Short mmCIF file of C-alpha atoms in Angstrom, two decimals:
data_model
loop_
_atom_site.label_atom_id
_atom_site.label_comp_id
_atom_site.label_asym_id
_atom_site.label_seq_id
_atom_site.Cartn_x
_atom_site.Cartn_y
_atom_site.Cartn_z
CA MET A 30 -1.20 -8.21 29.43
CA SER A 31 0.94 -8.16 26.29
CA GLU A 32 2.48 -4.98 24.87
CA SER A 33 0.47 -5.35 21.66
CA THR A 34 -2.78 -5.44 23.71
CA ILE A 35 -1.71 -2.34 25.67
CA ILE A 36 -0.83 -0.49 22.46
CA THR A 37 -4.16 -1.50 20.92
CA LYS A 38 -6.07 -0.22 23.96
CA GLN A 39 -4.11 3.05 23.94
CA ARG A 40 -4.95 3.56 20.30
CA GLY A 41 -8.62 2.92 21.06
CA VAL A 42 -8.59 5.45 23.94
CA TRP A 43 -6.90 8.09 21.80
CA LEU A 44 -9.38 7.45 19.00
CA LEU A 45 -12.31 7.87 21.41
CA ILE A 46 -10.81 11.07 22.83
CA GLY A 47 -10.27 12.38 19.32
CA LEU A 48 -13.90 11.67 18.41
CA ILE A 49 -15.18 13.41 21.56
CA VAL A 50 -12.96 16.46 21.03
CA THR A 51 -13.94 16.65 17.36
CA SER A 52 -17.65 16.38 18.26
CA ILE A 53 -17.42 19.14 20.88
CA ILE A 54 -15.48 21.45 18.58
CA SER A 55 -17.91 20.77 15.74
CA PHE A 56 -20.87 21.52 18.02
CA ASN A 57 -19.28 24.77 19.21
CA VAL A 58 -18.56 25.78 15.63
CA TYR A 59 -22.17 24.98 14.71
CA LEU A 60 -23.51 27.11 17.57
CA ALA A 61 -21.20 29.99 16.71
CA PHE A 62 -22.14 29.80 13.05
CA ASN A 63 -25.87 29.80 13.82
CA THR A 64 -25.48 32.69 16.26
CA ILE A 65 -23.56 34.79 13.75
CA LYS A 66 -26.03 33.88 11.03
CA ASN A 67 -28.97 34.91 13.26
CA LEU A 68 -27.31 38.20 14.21
CA SER A 69 -26.58 38.96 10.58
CA ALA A 70 -30.20 38.23 9.60
CA ILE A 71 -31.50 40.55 12.33
CA GLN A 72 -29.11 43.29 11.21
CA VAL A 73 -30.34 42.94 7.62
CA SER A 74 -33.97 43.08 8.77
CA LEU A 75 -33.28 46.19 10.85
CA ALA A 76 -31.60 47.88 7.92
CA ASN A 77 -34.51 46.96 5.64
CA THR A 78 -37.25 48.23 7.98
CA GLY A 79 -35.22 51.38 8.62
CA ASN A 80 -34.98 52.01 4.91
CA ILE A 81 -38.72 51.52 4.50
CA ILE A 82 -39.48 54.03 7.29
CA LEU A 83 -36.97 56.50 5.85
CA ARG A 84 -38.25 56.16 2.27
CA LEU A 85 -41.89 56.55 3.39
CA ASP A 86 -41.03 59.67 5.45
CA ASP A 87 -39.21 61.17 2.50
CA LEU A 88 -42.13 60.45 0.18
CA HIS A 89 -44.58 61.88 2.70
CA ILE A 90 -42.57 65.07 3.04
CA SER A 91 -42.22 65.40 -0.74
CA VAL A 92 -45.99 65.00 -1.31
CA ILE A 93 -46.69 67.60 1.40
CA SER A 94 -44.13 69.97 -0.18
CA ALA A 95 -45.71 69.51 -3.62
CA GLU A 96 -49.18 70.22 -2.22
CA SER A 97 -47.95 73.30 -0.33
CA GLY A 98 -46.30 74.71 -3.45
CA GLN A 99 -49.38 73.96 -5.58
CA ARG A 100 -51.73 75.54 -3.01
CA GLY A 101 -49.61 78.67 -2.76
CA TYR A 102 -49.60 79.01 -6.52
CA LEU A 103 -53.37 78.51 -6.73
CA LEU A 104 -54.11 81.03 -4.00
CA THR A 105 -51.67 83.72 -5.09
CA ASN A 106 -51.11 82.88 -8.74
CA ASP A 107 -47.47 83.58 -7.97
CA ALA A 108 -45.05 81.52 -10.09
CA ALA A 109 -42.49 81.63 -7.28
CA PHE A 110 -44.44 78.83 -5.56
CA LEU A 111 -43.85 76.56 -8.53
CA LYS A 112 -40.15 76.07 -7.70
CA PRO A 113 -40.66 74.05 -4.45
CA TYR A 114 -43.63 72.42 -6.15
CA GLN A 115 -41.51 71.24 -9.13
CA SER A 116 -38.60 70.21 -6.90
CA ALA A 117 -40.96 68.10 -4.80
CA LEU A 118 -42.39 66.46 -7.94
CA ASP A 119 -38.89 65.47 -9.10
CA LYS A 120 -38.11 63.94 -5.73
CA VAL A 121 -41.40 62.06 -5.61
CA GLN A 122 -40.69 60.10 -8.78
CA ALA A 123 -37.25 58.99 -7.53
CA GLN A 124 -38.63 58.17 -4.07
CA ILE A 125 -41.46 56.07 -5.52
CA ALA A 126 -38.91 54.08 -7.60
CA ALA A 127 -36.70 53.53 -4.50
CA LEU A 128 -39.73 52.49 -2.45
CA LYS A 129 -40.79 49.94 -5.06
CA ALA A 130 -37.34 48.28 -4.77
CA LEU A 131 -37.90 47.57 -1.06
CA ASP A 132 -39.77 44.54 0.32
CA SER A 133 -41.28 44.67 3.78
CA GLU A 134 -40.96 41.58 5.93
CA ILE A 135 -44.47 42.21 7.32
CA PRO A 136 -46.99 40.36 5.06
CA ALA A 137 -49.79 43.03 5.08
CA GLN A 138 -47.35 45.90 4.91
CA GLN A 139 -46.47 45.39 1.27
CA GLN A 140 -50.09 45.98 0.23
CA ARG A 141 -50.21 49.26 2.19
CA ILE A 142 -46.95 50.41 0.56
CA ALA A 143 -48.39 49.59 -2.85
CA ARG A 144 -51.53 51.55 -1.98
CA ILE A 145 -49.38 54.51 -0.83
CA ILE A 146 -47.50 54.44 -4.13
CA ASP A 147 -50.78 54.39 -6.10
CA LEU A 148 -52.35 57.24 -4.09
CA SER A 149 -49.16 59.30 -4.26
CA THR A 150 -49.01 58.84 -8.02
CA ALA A 151 -52.70 59.77 -8.33
CA ARG A 152 -52.31 62.78 -6.04
CA ILE A 153 -49.29 64.07 -7.97
CA ALA A 154 -51.23 63.67 -11.23
CA GLU A 155 -54.13 65.63 -9.68
CA LEU A 156 -51.79 68.39 -8.53
CA GLU A 157 -50.27 68.62 -11.98
CA GLN A 158 -53.80 68.84 -13.51
CA HIS A 159 -54.77 71.73 -11.22
CA VAL A 160 -51.58 73.60 -11.99
CA THR A 161 -52.13 73.09 -15.70
CA LEU A 162 -55.70 74.46 -15.48
CA VAL A 163 -54.52 77.55 -13.70
CA LYS A 164 -51.76 78.09 -16.19
CA ASN A 165 -54.33 77.89 -19.01
CA ASP A 166 -56.33 80.72 -17.28
CA LYS A 167 -59.56 78.86 -16.75
CA SER A 168 -62.50 80.77 -15.42
CA ALA A 169 -62.72 81.74 -11.82
CA LEU A 170 -65.67 79.40 -11.54
CA SER A 171 -63.46 76.46 -12.47
CA LEU A 172 -60.80 77.60 -10.04
CA LEU A 173 -63.35 77.86 -7.28
CA ALA A 174 -64.58 74.35 -8.16
CA LEU A 175 -61.09 73.03 -7.93
CA LYS A 176 -60.63 74.74 -4.60
CA ALA A 177 -63.92 73.41 -3.43
CA THR A 178 -63.01 69.84 -4.30
CA SER A 179 -60.17 69.92 -1.89
CA HIS A 180 -57.59 67.20 -1.73
CA ALA A 181 -58.53 66.49 1.87
CA SER A 182 -59.94 63.01 1.18
CA VAL A 183 -56.91 61.76 -0.80
CA TYR A 184 -54.42 63.31 1.56
CA GLU A 185 -56.29 61.90 4.54
CA GLN A 186 -56.02 58.42 3.06
CA LEU A 187 -52.31 58.95 2.39
CA ARG A 188 -51.71 60.33 5.86
CA GLN A 189 -53.53 57.39 7.43
CA LEU A 190 -51.59 54.90 5.32
CA PHE A 191 -48.27 56.62 6.10
CA ASN A 192 -49.13 56.53 9.77
CA ASP A 193 -50.19 52.83 9.73
CA VAL A 194 -47.12 51.71 7.82
CA ASN A 195 -44.85 53.78 10.04
CA ILE A 196 -46.35 52.35 13.20
CA GLU A 197 -46.16 48.75 11.92
CA GLU A 198 -42.55 49.14 10.85
CA LYS A 199 -41.57 50.75 14.14
CA VAL A 200 -43.30 47.98 16.09
CA TYR A 201 -41.51 45.40 13.93
CA ARG A 202 -38.20 47.26 14.40
CA ALA A 203 -38.73 47.26 18.17
CA ALA A 204 -39.30 43.50 18.00
CA LEU A 205 -36.14 43.12 15.94
CA LEU A 206 -34.16 45.17 18.44
CA GLN A 207 -35.48 42.97 21.22
CA ARG A 208 -34.47 39.85 19.23
CA LEU A 209 -31.07 41.41 18.57
CA SER A 210 -30.52 42.04 22.27
CA LYS A 211 -31.60 38.49 23.08
CA SER A 212 -29.36 37.05 20.36
CA LYS A 213 -26.40 39.07 21.65
CA ASN A 214 -26.97 37.67 25.13
CA GLU A 215 -27.27 34.16 23.70
CA ALA A 216 -24.12 34.70 21.63
CA LEU A 217 -22.27 35.87 24.73
CA VAL A 218 -23.41 32.76 26.61
CA THR A 219 -22.53 30.53 23.63
CA PHE A 220 -19.06 31.96 23.21
CA THR A 221 -18.48 31.83 26.97
CA ILE A 222 -19.47 28.15 27.04
CA SER A 223 -17.30 27.48 23.98
CA GLY A 224 -14.36 29.23 25.62
CA ILE A 225 -14.79 27.31 28.86
CA THR A 226 -15.24 24.04 26.95
CA SER A 227 -12.15 24.71 24.84
CA ALA A 228 -10.13 25.57 27.93
CA MET A 229 -11.32 22.39 29.65
CA LEU A 230 -10.44 20.37 26.54
CA VAL A 231 -6.95 21.87 26.46
CA ILE A 232 -6.48 21.07 30.16
CA ILE A 233 -7.79 17.53 29.69
CA LEU A 234 -5.57 16.99 26.67
CA LEU A 235 -2.56 18.28 28.60
CA LEU A 236 -3.36 15.91 31.46
CA ILE A 237 -3.85 12.99 29.09
CA SER A 238 -0.64 13.87 27.27
CA TRP A 239 1.23 14.04 30.57
CA SER A 240 -0.22 10.71 31.65
CA SER A 241 0.54 9.17 28.27
CA ASN A 242 4.13 10.41 28.37
CA ARG A 243 4.51 9.00 31.85
CA LYS A 244 3.17 5.62 30.77
CA GLU A 245 5.34 5.75 27.66
CA GLN A 246 8.40 6.33 29.81
CA GLN A 247 7.39 3.36 31.95
CA TYR A 248 6.91 1.21 28.85
CA LEU A 249 10.24 2.38 27.48
CA GLN A 250 11.96 1.48 30.72
CA LEU A 251 10.22 -1.89 30.70
CA LEU A 252 11.17 -2.42 27.06
CA GLU A 253 14.75 -1.41 27.77
CA GLN A 254 14.88 -3.89 30.61
CA LYS A 255 13.46 -6.58 28.34
CA ASN A 256 16.05 -5.69 25.70
CA ILE A 257 18.80 -6.05 28.28
CA ASN A 258 17.41 -9.43 29.31
CA LEU A 259 17.10 -10.40 25.67
CA GLU A 260 20.71 -9.36 25.03
CA HIS A 261 21.83 -11.53 27.93
CA THR A 262 19.76 -14.40 26.60
CA VAL A 263 21.11 -13.91 23.08
CA ALA A 264 24.66 -13.73 24.44
CA GLU A 265 24.11 -16.98 26.34
CA ARG A 266 22.57 -18.67 23.31
CA THR A 267 25.35 -17.32 21.10
CA GLN A 268 27.93 -18.76 23.45
CA GLU A 269 26.09 -22.07 23.39
CA LEU A 270 25.94 -21.95 19.59
CA ASN A 271 29.65 -21.13 19.41
CA LEU A 272 30.41 -24.11 21.61
CA TYR A 273 28.11 -26.23 19.49
CA ALA A 274 29.73 -24.90 16.32
CA GLU A 275 33.18 -25.67 17.65
CA GLU A 276 32.04 -29.15 18.61
CA LEU A 277 30.41 -29.60 15.21
CA SER A 278 33.54 -28.28 13.53
CA ARG A 279 35.69 -30.75 15.41
CA SER A 280 33.23 -33.53 14.59
CA ASN A 281 33.20 -32.58 10.89
CA ARG A 282 36.98 -32.54 10.77
CA GLU A 283 37.09 -35.93 12.44
CA LEU A 284 34.47 -37.29 10.02
CA GLU A 285 36.36 -35.90 7.05
CA ASP A 286 39.61 -37.34 8.31
CA PHE A 287 37.86 -40.61 8.96
CA ALA A 288 36.32 -40.63 5.48
CA PHE A 289 39.67 -39.87 3.90
CA VAL A 290 41.56 -42.46 5.94
CA ALA A 291 38.78 -45.01 5.60
CA SER A 292 38.68 -44.59 1.84
CA HIS A 293 42.41 -45.06 1.53
CA ASP A 294 42.55 -47.90 4.05
CA LEU A 295 39.63 -49.65 2.37
CA GLN A 296 40.99 -49.10 -1.11
CA GLU A 297 44.30 -50.78 -0.26
CA PRO A 298 42.80 -54.22 0.64
CA LEU A 299 40.51 -53.98 -2.38
CA ARG A 300 43.45 -53.33 -4.65
CA LYS A 301 45.18 -56.38 -3.19
CA ILE A 302 42.07 -58.49 -3.64
CA GLN A 303 41.86 -57.38 -7.26
CA ALA A 304 45.61 -57.90 -7.82
CA PHE A 305 45.67 -61.38 -6.30
CA GLY A 306 42.47 -62.21 -8.13
CA ASP A 307 44.13 -61.24 -11.41
CA ARG A 308 47.20 -63.37 -10.55
CA LEU A 309 45.03 -66.27 -9.49
CA GLU A 310 43.12 -66.14 -12.75
CA SER A 311 46.21 -65.78 -14.92
CA SER A 312 48.35 -68.41 -13.11
CA TYR A 313 45.85 -71.01 -11.91
CA ALA A 314 42.95 -70.69 -14.28
CA ASP A 315 43.60 -74.19 -15.62
CA ALA A 316 43.61 -75.67 -12.11
CA LEU A 317 40.23 -74.12 -11.19
CA THR A 318 36.94 -75.66 -12.00
CA GLU A 319 34.19 -73.77 -13.77
CA ARG A 320 32.55 -73.05 -10.43
CA GLY A 321 35.86 -71.82 -9.02
CA LEU A 322 36.31 -69.46 -11.94
CA ASP A 323 32.76 -68.18 -11.38
CA TYR A 324 33.52 -67.51 -7.73
CA LEU A 325 36.72 -65.75 -8.70
CA HIS A 326 34.87 -63.59 -11.24
CA ARG A 327 32.21 -62.63 -8.68
CA MET A 328 34.87 -61.79 -6.12
CA ARG A 329 36.66 -59.46 -8.52
CA ASN A 330 33.37 -57.78 -9.55
CA ALA A 331 32.42 -57.25 -5.91
CA ALA A 332 35.83 -55.74 -5.16
CA SER A 333 35.49 -53.45 -8.18
CA ARG A 334 32.01 -52.31 -7.12
CA MET A 335 33.26 -51.72 -3.60
CA SER A 336 36.12 -49.61 -4.89
CA THR A 337 33.74 -47.57 -7.06
CA LEU A 338 31.33 -47.16 -4.16
CA ILE A 339 34.07 -45.87 -1.85
CA THR A 340 35.25 -43.44 -4.52
CA ASP A 341 31.72 -42.12 -5.09
CA LEU A 342 31.07 -41.82 -1.37
CA LEU A 343 34.26 -39.85 -0.88
CA GLU A 344 33.30 -37.61 -3.80
CA PHE A 345 29.83 -37.06 -2.26
CA SER A 346 31.33 -36.05 1.09
CA ARG A 347 33.70 -33.58 -0.54
CA VAL A 348 31.09 -31.58 -2.46
CA GLY A 349 30.80 -29.01 0.34
CA THR A 350 34.31 -29.22 1.74
CA ARG A 351 36.48 -29.35 -1.37
CA GLY A 352 34.62 -26.85 -3.54
CA ARG A 353 36.37 -23.96 -5.21
CA ASP A 354 35.65 -20.25 -4.90
CA PHE A 355 32.77 -19.00 -7.00
CA ALA A 356 33.79 -17.19 -10.18
CA THR A 357 32.13 -15.95 -13.36
CA THR A 358 31.14 -19.13 -15.19
CA ASP A 359 29.75 -19.35 -18.70
CA LEU A 360 27.46 -22.39 -18.71
CA ASN A 361 27.80 -22.64 -22.49
CA GLN A 362 31.53 -23.34 -22.07
CA VAL A 363 30.84 -25.76 -19.21
CA LEU A 364 28.38 -27.70 -21.35
CA GLU A 365 30.77 -27.69 -24.29
CA GLN A 366 33.49 -29.25 -22.08
CA VAL A 367 31.08 -31.89 -20.79
CA LEU A 368 29.96 -32.82 -24.30
CA ASP A 369 33.60 -33.15 -25.29
CA ASP A 370 34.19 -35.56 -22.38
CA LEU A 371 31.12 -37.59 -23.39
CA GLU A 372 32.01 -37.68 -27.09
CA ILE A 373 32.59 -41.46 -27.17
CA ALA A 374 29.42 -42.29 -25.23
CA ILE A 375 27.41 -39.95 -27.46
CA LYS A 376 28.73 -41.63 -30.63
CA GLU A 377 28.15 -45.15 -29.29
CA SER A 378 24.53 -44.36 -28.37
CA ALA A 379 23.95 -42.20 -31.49
CA ALA A 380 22.59 -39.56 -29.09
CA GLN A 381 21.18 -36.29 -30.40
CA ILE A 382 21.63 -33.35 -28.03
CA ASP A 383 19.73 -30.12 -28.79
CA ILE A 384 20.55 -26.90 -26.95
CA VAL A 385 17.64 -24.42 -27.19
CA GLY A 386 18.90 -20.86 -26.85
CA SER A 387 21.97 -19.71 -25.00
CA LEU A 388 22.82 -20.70 -21.44
CA PRO A 389 23.42 -17.91 -18.88
CA THR A 390 26.63 -16.77 -17.22
CA ILE A 391 26.53 -17.00 -13.43
CA GLN A 392 28.78 -16.96 -10.38
CA ALA A 393 29.55 -20.61 -9.66
CA ASP A 394 32.11 -23.36 -9.09
CA ASN A 395 33.11 -24.32 -12.64
CA SER A 396 34.32 -27.83 -11.81
CA GLN A 397 31.22 -28.74 -9.80
CA LEU A 398 28.87 -27.55 -12.55
CA GLN A 399 30.83 -29.69 -15.01
CA GLN A 400 30.25 -32.63 -12.70
CA LEU A 401 26.53 -31.68 -12.46
CA PHE A 402 26.04 -31.68 -16.25
CA LEU A 403 28.22 -34.78 -16.64
CA ASN A 404 26.13 -36.81 -14.18
CA LEU A 405 22.78 -35.71 -15.67
CA LEU A 406 23.78 -36.25 -19.31
CA SER A 407 25.48 -39.59 -18.47
CA ASN A 408 22.25 -40.77 -16.83
CA ALA A 409 20.22 -39.64 -19.84
CA ILE A 410 22.48 -41.66 -22.15
CA LYS A 411 22.72 -44.66 -19.81
CA PHE A 412 19.01 -45.04 -19.06
CA ARG A 413 17.91 -45.08 -22.70
CA GLN A 414 15.23 -47.21 -24.28
CA ALA A 415 16.22 -50.15 -26.41
CA LYS A 416 16.02 -49.69 -30.19
CA GLN A 417 15.46 -45.95 -29.86
CA ALA A 418 17.98 -43.20 -30.51
CA VAL A 419 18.75 -41.01 -27.52
CA HIS A 420 17.35 -37.47 -27.78
CA ILE A 421 18.28 -34.91 -25.14
CA VAL A 422 16.97 -31.31 -25.07
CA ILE A 423 18.64 -28.64 -22.91
CA LYS A 424 16.76 -25.36 -22.34
CA SER A 425 17.39 -22.19 -20.34
CA GLN A 426 14.99 -19.43 -19.39
CA ALA A 427 14.48 -16.69 -16.81
CA TYR A 428 12.78 -17.89 -13.64
CA ALA A 429 10.07 -16.04 -11.67
CA ALA A 430 11.66 -16.27 -8.24
CA SER A 431 9.85 -16.16 -4.91
CA ALA A 432 10.23 -13.31 -2.41
CA ALA A 433 12.73 -15.31 -0.36
CA GLN A 434 14.79 -16.04 -3.48
CA LEU A 435 14.66 -12.41 -4.61
CA ALA A 436 16.06 -11.40 -1.22
CA LEU A 437 19.15 -13.46 -2.13
CA CYS A 438 19.48 -12.49 -5.79
CA ASP A 439 17.53 -10.43 -8.33
CA ASN A 440 18.00 -12.71 -11.35
CA TRP A 441 17.32 -16.46 -11.43
CA TYR A 442 17.49 -18.99 -14.24
CA GLN A 443 15.83 -22.35 -14.84
CA LEU A 444 17.71 -25.05 -16.77
CA THR A 445 15.82 -28.11 -17.96
CA ILE A 446 17.38 -31.33 -19.29
CA SER A 447 14.80 -33.60 -20.92
CA ASP A 448 15.36 -37.04 -22.47
CA ASN A 449 13.33 -39.81 -24.10
CA GLY A 450 14.71 -42.58 -21.91
CA ILE A 451 13.05 -45.23 -19.79
CA GLY A 452 11.90 -42.72 -17.17
CA PHE A 453 10.70 -43.68 -13.69
CA ALA A 454 7.51 -43.79 -11.68
CA PRO A 455 6.38 -40.38 -10.30
CA GLU A 456 6.56 -41.60 -6.69
CA TYR A 457 10.36 -41.89 -7.03
CA ALA A 458 10.81 -38.23 -8.09
CA GLU A 459 12.25 -37.35 -4.68
CA LYS A 460 13.83 -40.66 -3.72
CA ILE A 461 16.21 -40.72 -6.69
CA PHE A 462 18.23 -37.92 -5.05
CA THR A 463 18.85 -40.07 -1.96
CA PRO A 464 22.37 -41.61 -1.76
CA PHE A 465 22.58 -45.28 -2.92
CA GLN A 466 19.00 -45.18 -4.19
CA ARG A 467 18.73 -47.52 -7.19
CA LEU A 468 15.61 -48.21 -9.22
CA HIS A 469 17.15 -51.01 -11.31
CA GLY A 470 19.31 -54.06 -10.70
CA ARG A 471 23.09 -54.02 -11.18
CA THR A 472 22.83 -56.38 -14.11
CA GLU A 473 20.60 -53.92 -16.01
CA TYR A 474 22.46 -50.66 -15.41
CA LYS A 475 25.81 -50.00 -13.76
CA GLY A 476 26.28 -47.45 -11.02
CA THR A 477 26.25 -46.93 -7.27
CA GLY A 478 23.11 -44.75 -7.02
CA ILE A 479 25.01 -41.74 -5.71
CA GLY A 480 25.29 -39.59 -8.84
CA LEU A 481 22.00 -37.70 -8.41
CA ALA A 482 22.69 -37.21 -4.69
CA VAL A 483 25.94 -35.50 -5.70
CA CYS A 484 23.94 -33.35 -8.17
CA ARG A 485 21.60 -32.21 -5.41
CA ARG A 486 24.49 -31.30 -3.09
CA ILE A 487 26.15 -29.31 -5.85
CA VAL A 488 22.95 -27.39 -6.65
CA GLU A 489 22.21 -26.73 -2.97
CA ARG A 490 25.76 -25.43 -2.46
CA HIS A 491 24.96 -22.92 -5.19
CA ARG A 492 21.77 -21.92 -3.30
CA GLY A 493 19.61 -23.47 -6.01
CA GLU A 494 17.02 -26.22 -6.35
CA ILE A 495 16.83 -29.39 -8.43
CA SER A 496 13.78 -31.53 -9.12
CA ALA A 497 12.73 -34.29 -11.49
CA SER A 498 9.52 -35.34 -13.17
CA SER A 499 8.86 -38.44 -15.22
CA LYS A 500 6.60 -41.33 -16.14
CA LEU A 501 7.62 -44.87 -16.94
CA GLY A 502 8.59 -45.21 -20.56
CA GLN A 503 8.15 -41.49 -21.30
CA GLY A 504 11.56 -40.09 -20.47
CA ALA A 505 12.56 -37.77 -17.63
CA THR A 506 12.97 -34.03 -17.15
CA PHE A 507 15.38 -32.53 -14.63
CA SER A 508 14.80 -28.88 -13.63
CA ILE A 509 17.67 -26.87 -12.12
CA ILE A 510 17.04 -23.41 -10.67
CA LEU A 511 20.18 -21.31 -10.07
CA PRO A 512 20.77 -17.66 -9.06
CA GLU A 513 22.91 -15.37 -11.16
CA GLN A 514 24.93 -14.40 -8.06
CA ALA A 515 24.92 -16.04 -4.65
CA THR A 516 26.99 -16.84 -1.60
CA ALA A 517 28.12 -20.45 -1.43
CA PHE A 518 27.04 -22.62 1.47
CA ALA A 519 29.99 -23.37 3.74
CA ILE A 520 30.33 -26.51 5.83
CA ILE A 521 31.04 -25.60 9.46
CA GLY A 522 34.54 -26.59 10.46
CA ASP A 523 36.02 -26.46 6.99
CA GLU A 524 38.50 -23.62 6.97
CA ASP A 525 39.16 -24.10 3.26
CA ALA A 526 35.53 -23.97 2.17
CA PRO A 527 34.61 -21.03 -0.09
CA GLN A 528 32.68 -18.38 1.76
CA GLN A 529 31.73 -15.77 -0.80
CA SER A 530 31.10 -15.70 -4.48
#
């Protein structure tokens, strides 16, 4: 089983455990909340029913006190009895207002309380009427009538209502107390279960954490062992690569020495062939037939082409091994130098060269970029269309680099060199950068077919890219992408190759 699979499974297990723990905690919180809410509701109900009982008792006592004071005054005609009577009346009004503000939780109880309030109000009004009659000194007959029509019926109704309401509220309060006791027991059980559950969760989490730490230590040990093995493997591969690099370095040095010696050794016979050919033509031209002179001319041309080919091949091989250190290079100055070198060719072809905008300044090998521009502009002039003036346009602009390119350098530039020459078929857009690749015969255009291959090696040494696009008879466009700053590619085995810009 791979480490990634193990890590994925561990994450899944921890996620499941987290969900279970969260669910249990949420359920416990829900139970605790409901229990507290239920207890609070019962407490509120108890307080409400207690207030109702208390307010009713107070009202009952006040009505009785008012009646007692009124009766004493009626029987004795003593004004001293009016003080408790008046005090009771004042209390009754306040108690009735307080009682109206309360709502009983028993459906039928509220109607009884309303009836009590109505009867109490009526009874108080009746008491006040009797007292007023006595104060106005009505006849004894009227007083006897008032005494005869006793308040027994109204008071009996009030007493019965007070008694019914009191009993109902006390029964309801007893039920609430029973519910409160039950809820307390349930709360105790709930909190006990929550405590036990939480303790078990803590223990389980500790066990899981201990097990996870143990497995993590095992994985770390395994990973450390794999790292050690990987280090050994890397060391072995590095040693192999060093040996390969040394072998490649020796091979490159031998190839370079061979190329140098071969070029010089091959150039010497060619120079002799050309020299003796010149002497043969100058001294024995009269003795040779027309066919002999033709053979001599072909021999000298072949020797000249061979000499040029060897020179170009040597130049191609030295792009990476004979380059200079990178330095700040103004491409405007490089282009100006190249145009100065091509002055004669430009005049002979009546070429028009337009430079759009200013070229950038980058870190580069000045001489190699001169060779790059020289090869591209020479080709644009050489491969021109008959009876049409050469027109070359050189542009420069910022380039939107890829992520890999941005890792090398922040700023990139794109240079385009477009001409109105003969062009080439699109399928040759990549092949033209291959050494010795020619699209035309030697009689049409001179050259060895190595110039664009040199251009590609120069651009690649600068960590850039070069490409071409064209159609037959519609000119060609060469695109060069270069970084503002970059490290030069070094050829393994070349101690003199530039390593850093």
